[in-house]
Coordinates of N, CA and C in Angstrom, one line a residue:
X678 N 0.8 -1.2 0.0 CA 0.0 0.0 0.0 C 0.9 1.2 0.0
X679 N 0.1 2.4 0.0 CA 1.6 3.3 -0.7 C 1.1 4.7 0.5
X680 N 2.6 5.1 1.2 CA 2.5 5.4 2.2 C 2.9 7.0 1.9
X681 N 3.0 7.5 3.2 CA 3.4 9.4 3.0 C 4.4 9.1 4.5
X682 N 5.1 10.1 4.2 CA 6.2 10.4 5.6 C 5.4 11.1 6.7
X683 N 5.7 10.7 7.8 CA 4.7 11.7 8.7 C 5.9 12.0 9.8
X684 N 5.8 12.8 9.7 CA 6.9 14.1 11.4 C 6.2 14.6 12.1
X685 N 6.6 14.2 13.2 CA 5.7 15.0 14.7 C 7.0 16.0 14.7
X686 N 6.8 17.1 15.0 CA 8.3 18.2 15.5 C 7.7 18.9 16.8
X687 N 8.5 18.8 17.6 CA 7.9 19.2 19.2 C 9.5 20.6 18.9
X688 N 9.4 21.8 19.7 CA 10.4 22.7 20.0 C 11.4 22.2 20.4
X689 N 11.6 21.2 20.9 CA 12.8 20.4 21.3 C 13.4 19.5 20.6
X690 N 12.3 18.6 19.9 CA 12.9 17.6 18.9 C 11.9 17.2 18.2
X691 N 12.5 15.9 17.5 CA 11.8 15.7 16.4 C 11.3 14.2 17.3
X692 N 10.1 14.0 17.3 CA 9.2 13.1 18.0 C 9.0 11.7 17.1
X693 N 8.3 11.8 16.6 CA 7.7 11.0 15.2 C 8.6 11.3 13.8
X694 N 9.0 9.8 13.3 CA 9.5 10.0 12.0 C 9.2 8.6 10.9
X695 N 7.9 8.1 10.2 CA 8.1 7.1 9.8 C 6.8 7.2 9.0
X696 N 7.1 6.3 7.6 CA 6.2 6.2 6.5 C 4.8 5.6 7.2
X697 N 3.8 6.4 7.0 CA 2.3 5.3 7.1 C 1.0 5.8 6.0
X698 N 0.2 5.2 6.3 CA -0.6 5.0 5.1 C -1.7 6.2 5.2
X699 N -2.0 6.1 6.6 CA -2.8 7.3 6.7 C -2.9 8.5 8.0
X700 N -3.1 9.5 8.0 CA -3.1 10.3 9.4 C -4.4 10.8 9.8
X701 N -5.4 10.7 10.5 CA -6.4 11.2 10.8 C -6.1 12.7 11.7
X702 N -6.4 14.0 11.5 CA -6.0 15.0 12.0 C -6.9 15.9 12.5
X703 N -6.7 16.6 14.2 CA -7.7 17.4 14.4 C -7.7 18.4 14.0
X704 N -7.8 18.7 12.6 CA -7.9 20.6 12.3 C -8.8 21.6 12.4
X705 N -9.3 22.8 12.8 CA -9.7 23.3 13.2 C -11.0 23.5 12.4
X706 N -10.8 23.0 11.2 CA -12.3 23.0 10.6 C -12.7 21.5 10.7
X707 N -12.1 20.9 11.2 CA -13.0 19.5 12.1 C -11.7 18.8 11.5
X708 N -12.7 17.1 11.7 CA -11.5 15.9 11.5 C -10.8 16.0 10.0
X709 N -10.0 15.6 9.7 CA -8.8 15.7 8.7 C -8.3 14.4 8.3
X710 N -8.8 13.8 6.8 CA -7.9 12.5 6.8 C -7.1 12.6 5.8
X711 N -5.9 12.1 5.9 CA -4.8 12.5 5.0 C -4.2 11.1 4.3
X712 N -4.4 11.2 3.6 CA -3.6 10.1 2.3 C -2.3 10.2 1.4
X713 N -1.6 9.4 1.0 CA -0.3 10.3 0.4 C -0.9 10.2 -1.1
X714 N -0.2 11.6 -1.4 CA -0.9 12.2 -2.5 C -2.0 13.3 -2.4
X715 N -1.8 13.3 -0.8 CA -2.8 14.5 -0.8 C -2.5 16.3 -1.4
X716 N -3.2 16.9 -1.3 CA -3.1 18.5 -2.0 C -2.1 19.0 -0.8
X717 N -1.4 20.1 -1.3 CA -0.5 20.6 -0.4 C -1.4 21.8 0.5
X718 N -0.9 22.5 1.8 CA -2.2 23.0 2.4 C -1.1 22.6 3.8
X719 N -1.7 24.0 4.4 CA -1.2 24.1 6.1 C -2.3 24.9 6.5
X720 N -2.8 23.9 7.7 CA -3.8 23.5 8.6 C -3.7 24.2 9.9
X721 N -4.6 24.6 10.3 CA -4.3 25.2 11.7 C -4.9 23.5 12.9
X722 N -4.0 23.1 14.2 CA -4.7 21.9 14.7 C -5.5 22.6 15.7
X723 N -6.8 22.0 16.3 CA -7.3 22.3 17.5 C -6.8 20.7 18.3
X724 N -7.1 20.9 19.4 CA -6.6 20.1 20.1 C -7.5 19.1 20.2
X725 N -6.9 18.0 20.1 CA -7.9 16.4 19.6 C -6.6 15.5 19.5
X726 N -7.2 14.9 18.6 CA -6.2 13.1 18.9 C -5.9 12.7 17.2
X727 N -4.3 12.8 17.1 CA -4.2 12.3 16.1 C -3.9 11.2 15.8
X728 N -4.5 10.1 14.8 CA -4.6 8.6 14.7 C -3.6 8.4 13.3
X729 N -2.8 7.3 13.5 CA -2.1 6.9 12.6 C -2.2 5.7 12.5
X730 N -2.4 5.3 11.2 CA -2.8 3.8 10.7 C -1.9 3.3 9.7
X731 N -1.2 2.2 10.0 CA -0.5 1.3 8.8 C -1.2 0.0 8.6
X732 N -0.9 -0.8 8.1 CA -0.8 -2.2 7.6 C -2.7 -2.0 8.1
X733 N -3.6 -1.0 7.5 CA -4.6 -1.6 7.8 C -5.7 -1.2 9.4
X734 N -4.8 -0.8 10.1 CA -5.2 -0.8 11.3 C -4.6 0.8 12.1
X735 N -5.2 1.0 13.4 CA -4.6 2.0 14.1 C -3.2 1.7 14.5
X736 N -2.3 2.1 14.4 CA -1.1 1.9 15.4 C -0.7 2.8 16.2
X737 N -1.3 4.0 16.3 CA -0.8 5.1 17.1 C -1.9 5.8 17.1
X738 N -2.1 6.7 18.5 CA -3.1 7.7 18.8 C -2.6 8.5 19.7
X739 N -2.6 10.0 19.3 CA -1.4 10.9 20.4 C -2.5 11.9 20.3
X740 N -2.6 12.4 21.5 CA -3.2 14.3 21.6 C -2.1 14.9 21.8
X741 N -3.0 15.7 20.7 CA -2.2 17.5 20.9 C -2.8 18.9 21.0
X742 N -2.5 19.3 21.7 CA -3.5 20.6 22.2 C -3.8 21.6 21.1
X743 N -3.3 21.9 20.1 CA -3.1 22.1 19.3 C -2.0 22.8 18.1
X744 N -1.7 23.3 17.2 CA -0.7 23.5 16.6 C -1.2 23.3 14.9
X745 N 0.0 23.4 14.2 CA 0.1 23.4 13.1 C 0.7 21.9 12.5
X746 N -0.2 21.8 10.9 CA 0.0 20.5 10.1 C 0.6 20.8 8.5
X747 N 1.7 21.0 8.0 CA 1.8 21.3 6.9 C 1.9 19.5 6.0
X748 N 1.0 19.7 4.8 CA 1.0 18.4 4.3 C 1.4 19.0 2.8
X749 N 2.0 18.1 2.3 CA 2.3 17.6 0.7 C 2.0 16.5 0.4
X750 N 1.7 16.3 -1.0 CA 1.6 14.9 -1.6 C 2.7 13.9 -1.0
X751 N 3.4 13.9 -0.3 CA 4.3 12.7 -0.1 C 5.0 12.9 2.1
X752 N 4.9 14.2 2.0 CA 4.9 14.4 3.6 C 3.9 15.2 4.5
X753 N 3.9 14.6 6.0 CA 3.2 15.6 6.7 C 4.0 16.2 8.2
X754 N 3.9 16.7 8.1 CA 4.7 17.3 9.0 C 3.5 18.4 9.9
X755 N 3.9 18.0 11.5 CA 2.9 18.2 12.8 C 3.6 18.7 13.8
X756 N 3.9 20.3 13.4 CA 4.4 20.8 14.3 C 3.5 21.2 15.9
X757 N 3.6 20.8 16.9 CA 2.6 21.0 17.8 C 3.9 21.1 19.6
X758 N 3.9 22.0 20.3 CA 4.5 21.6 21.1 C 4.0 21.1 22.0
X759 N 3.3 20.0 21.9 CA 3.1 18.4 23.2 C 2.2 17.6 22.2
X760 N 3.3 16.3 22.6 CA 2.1 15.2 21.8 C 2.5 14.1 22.7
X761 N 1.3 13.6 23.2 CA 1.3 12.8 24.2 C 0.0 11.5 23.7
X762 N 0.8 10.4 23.9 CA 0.2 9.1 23.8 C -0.9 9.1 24.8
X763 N -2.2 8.7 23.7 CA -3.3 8.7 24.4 C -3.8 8.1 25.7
X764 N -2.9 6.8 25.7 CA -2.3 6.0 26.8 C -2.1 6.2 28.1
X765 N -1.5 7.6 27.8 CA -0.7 7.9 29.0 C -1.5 9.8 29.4
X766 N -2.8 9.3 28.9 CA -3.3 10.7 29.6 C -3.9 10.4 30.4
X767 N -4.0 11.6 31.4 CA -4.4 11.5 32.6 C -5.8 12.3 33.0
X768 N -6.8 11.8 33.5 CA -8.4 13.0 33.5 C -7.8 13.7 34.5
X769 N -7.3 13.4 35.6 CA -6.5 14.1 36.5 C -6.3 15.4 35.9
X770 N -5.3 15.3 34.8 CA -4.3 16.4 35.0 C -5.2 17.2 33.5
X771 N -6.1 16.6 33.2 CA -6.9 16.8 32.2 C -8.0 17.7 32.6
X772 N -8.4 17.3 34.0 CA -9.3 18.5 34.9 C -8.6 19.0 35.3
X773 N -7.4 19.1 35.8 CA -6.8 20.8 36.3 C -6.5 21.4 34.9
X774 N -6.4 21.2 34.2 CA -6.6 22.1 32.7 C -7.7 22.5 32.4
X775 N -8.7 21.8 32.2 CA -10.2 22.6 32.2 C -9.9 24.1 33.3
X776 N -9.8 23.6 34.1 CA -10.1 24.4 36.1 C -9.3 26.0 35.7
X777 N -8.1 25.5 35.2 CA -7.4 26.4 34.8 C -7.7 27.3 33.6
X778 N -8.1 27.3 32.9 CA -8.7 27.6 31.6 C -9.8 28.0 31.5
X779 N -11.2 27.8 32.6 CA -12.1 28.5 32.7 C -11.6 29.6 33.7
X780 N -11.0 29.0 34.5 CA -10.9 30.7 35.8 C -9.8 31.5 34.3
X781 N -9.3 31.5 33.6 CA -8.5 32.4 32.8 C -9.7 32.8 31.9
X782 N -10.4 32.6 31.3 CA -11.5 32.5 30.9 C -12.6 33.7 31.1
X783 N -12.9 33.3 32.6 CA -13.7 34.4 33.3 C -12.7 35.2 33.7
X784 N -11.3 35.6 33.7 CA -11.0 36.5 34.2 C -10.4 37.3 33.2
X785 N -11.0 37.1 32.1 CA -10.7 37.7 31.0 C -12.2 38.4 30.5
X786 N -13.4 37.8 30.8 CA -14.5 38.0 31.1 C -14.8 39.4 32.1
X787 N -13.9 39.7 32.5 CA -14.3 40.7 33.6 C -13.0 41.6 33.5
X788 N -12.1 41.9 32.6 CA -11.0 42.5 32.8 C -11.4 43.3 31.5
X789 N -10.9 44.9 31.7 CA -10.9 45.7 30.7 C -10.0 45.6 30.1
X790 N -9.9 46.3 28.7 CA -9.6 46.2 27.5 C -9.5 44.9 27.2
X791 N -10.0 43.8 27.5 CA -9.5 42.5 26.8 C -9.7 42.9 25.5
X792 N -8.7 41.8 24.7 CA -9.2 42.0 23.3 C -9.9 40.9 22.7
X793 N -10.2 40.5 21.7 CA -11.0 39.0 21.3 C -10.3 38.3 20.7
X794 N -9.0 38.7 20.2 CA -8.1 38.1 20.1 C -7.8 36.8 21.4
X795 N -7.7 38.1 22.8 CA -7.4 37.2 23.5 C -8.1 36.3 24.2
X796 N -9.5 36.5 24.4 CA -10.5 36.0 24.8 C -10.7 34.5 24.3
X797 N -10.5 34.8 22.5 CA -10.4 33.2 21.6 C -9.3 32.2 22.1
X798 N -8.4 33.0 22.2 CA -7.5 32.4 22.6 C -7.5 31.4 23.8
X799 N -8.0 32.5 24.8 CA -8.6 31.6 26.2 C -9.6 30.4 25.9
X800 N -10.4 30.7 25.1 CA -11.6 29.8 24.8 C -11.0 28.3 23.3
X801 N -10.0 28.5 23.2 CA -9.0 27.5 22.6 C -8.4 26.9 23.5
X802 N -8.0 27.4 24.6 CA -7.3 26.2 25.6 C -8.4 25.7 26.2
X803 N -9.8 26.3 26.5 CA -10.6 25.7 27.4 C -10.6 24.5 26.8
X804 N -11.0 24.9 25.5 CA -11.3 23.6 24.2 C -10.9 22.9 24.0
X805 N -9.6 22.8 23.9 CA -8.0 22.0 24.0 C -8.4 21.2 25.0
X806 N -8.4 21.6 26.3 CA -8.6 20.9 28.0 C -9.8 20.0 27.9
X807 N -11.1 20.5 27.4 CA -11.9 19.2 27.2 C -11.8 18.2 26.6
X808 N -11.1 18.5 25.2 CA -10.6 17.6 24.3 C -9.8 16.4 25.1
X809 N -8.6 17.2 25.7 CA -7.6 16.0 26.1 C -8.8 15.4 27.4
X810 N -9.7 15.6 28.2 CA -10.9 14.7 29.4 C -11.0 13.7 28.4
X811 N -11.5 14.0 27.2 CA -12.6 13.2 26.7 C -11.8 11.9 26.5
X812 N -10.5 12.9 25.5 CA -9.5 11.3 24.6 C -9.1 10.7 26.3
X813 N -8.8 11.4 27.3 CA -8.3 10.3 28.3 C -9.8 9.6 28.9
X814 N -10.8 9.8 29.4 CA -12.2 9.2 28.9 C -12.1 7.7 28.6
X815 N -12.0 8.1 27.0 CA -11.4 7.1 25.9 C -10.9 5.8 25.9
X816 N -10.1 6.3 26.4 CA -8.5 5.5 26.5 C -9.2 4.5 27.7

């Protein structure tokens, strides 16, 4: 079956580096499936669960809060800084991110000059923080 390169790149290093067949991706205009030979195109990520499938099957499932996806017909490349095996999330630490993110939230809600800029912003990490409850949920 005929595969595409896929790169996770975290600010520190390079995470992920290996041919598979397909990448399922959370982009911010919803789910994303990516095939090699796809159109070229950089993606904004919201924070969700990216699934990678070879020989047929899942073999990988990582969240990332969100970030950027640039794809070409033959690579993709997922720059995000955190990508954590779905495995190894935690609701724990998945609720003090919500907790955190709504009190930033409302205190952006009640603070002058906010701009909406930053407001979205806040309301992207809330978003992000449910996302990672659910996938650890999931898991």
């Amino acid at each position: 079956m005929a595969t595409f390169q896929l790169e996770f790149v975290s600010p520190e290093k390079l995470l992920l580096s290996r041919p598979v067949e397909m990448a399922l991706l959370p982009a911010a205009d919803g789910q994303m499936g990516v095939l090699p030979g796809h159109a070229p195109m950089i993606v904004a990520l919201s924070g969700g669960v990216i699934s990678v499938r070879e020989g047929g099957a899942e073999t990988e499932a990582l969240f990332v809060p969100g970030g950027f996806a640039e794809i070409t017909p033959t690579r993709v490349t997922v720059l995000a800084d955190e990508a954590t095996p779905v495995a190894q999330l935690s609701r724990a630490n998945a609720e003090t991110r919500i907790a955190e993110a709504e009190k930033a939230l409302a205190d952006l809600q009640t603070a002058e000059g906010t701009t909406p800029e930053r407001r979205e912003a806040a309301m992207a990490r809330l978003l992000s923080a449910r996302a990672m409850l659910a996938a650890a949920q999931a898991a």
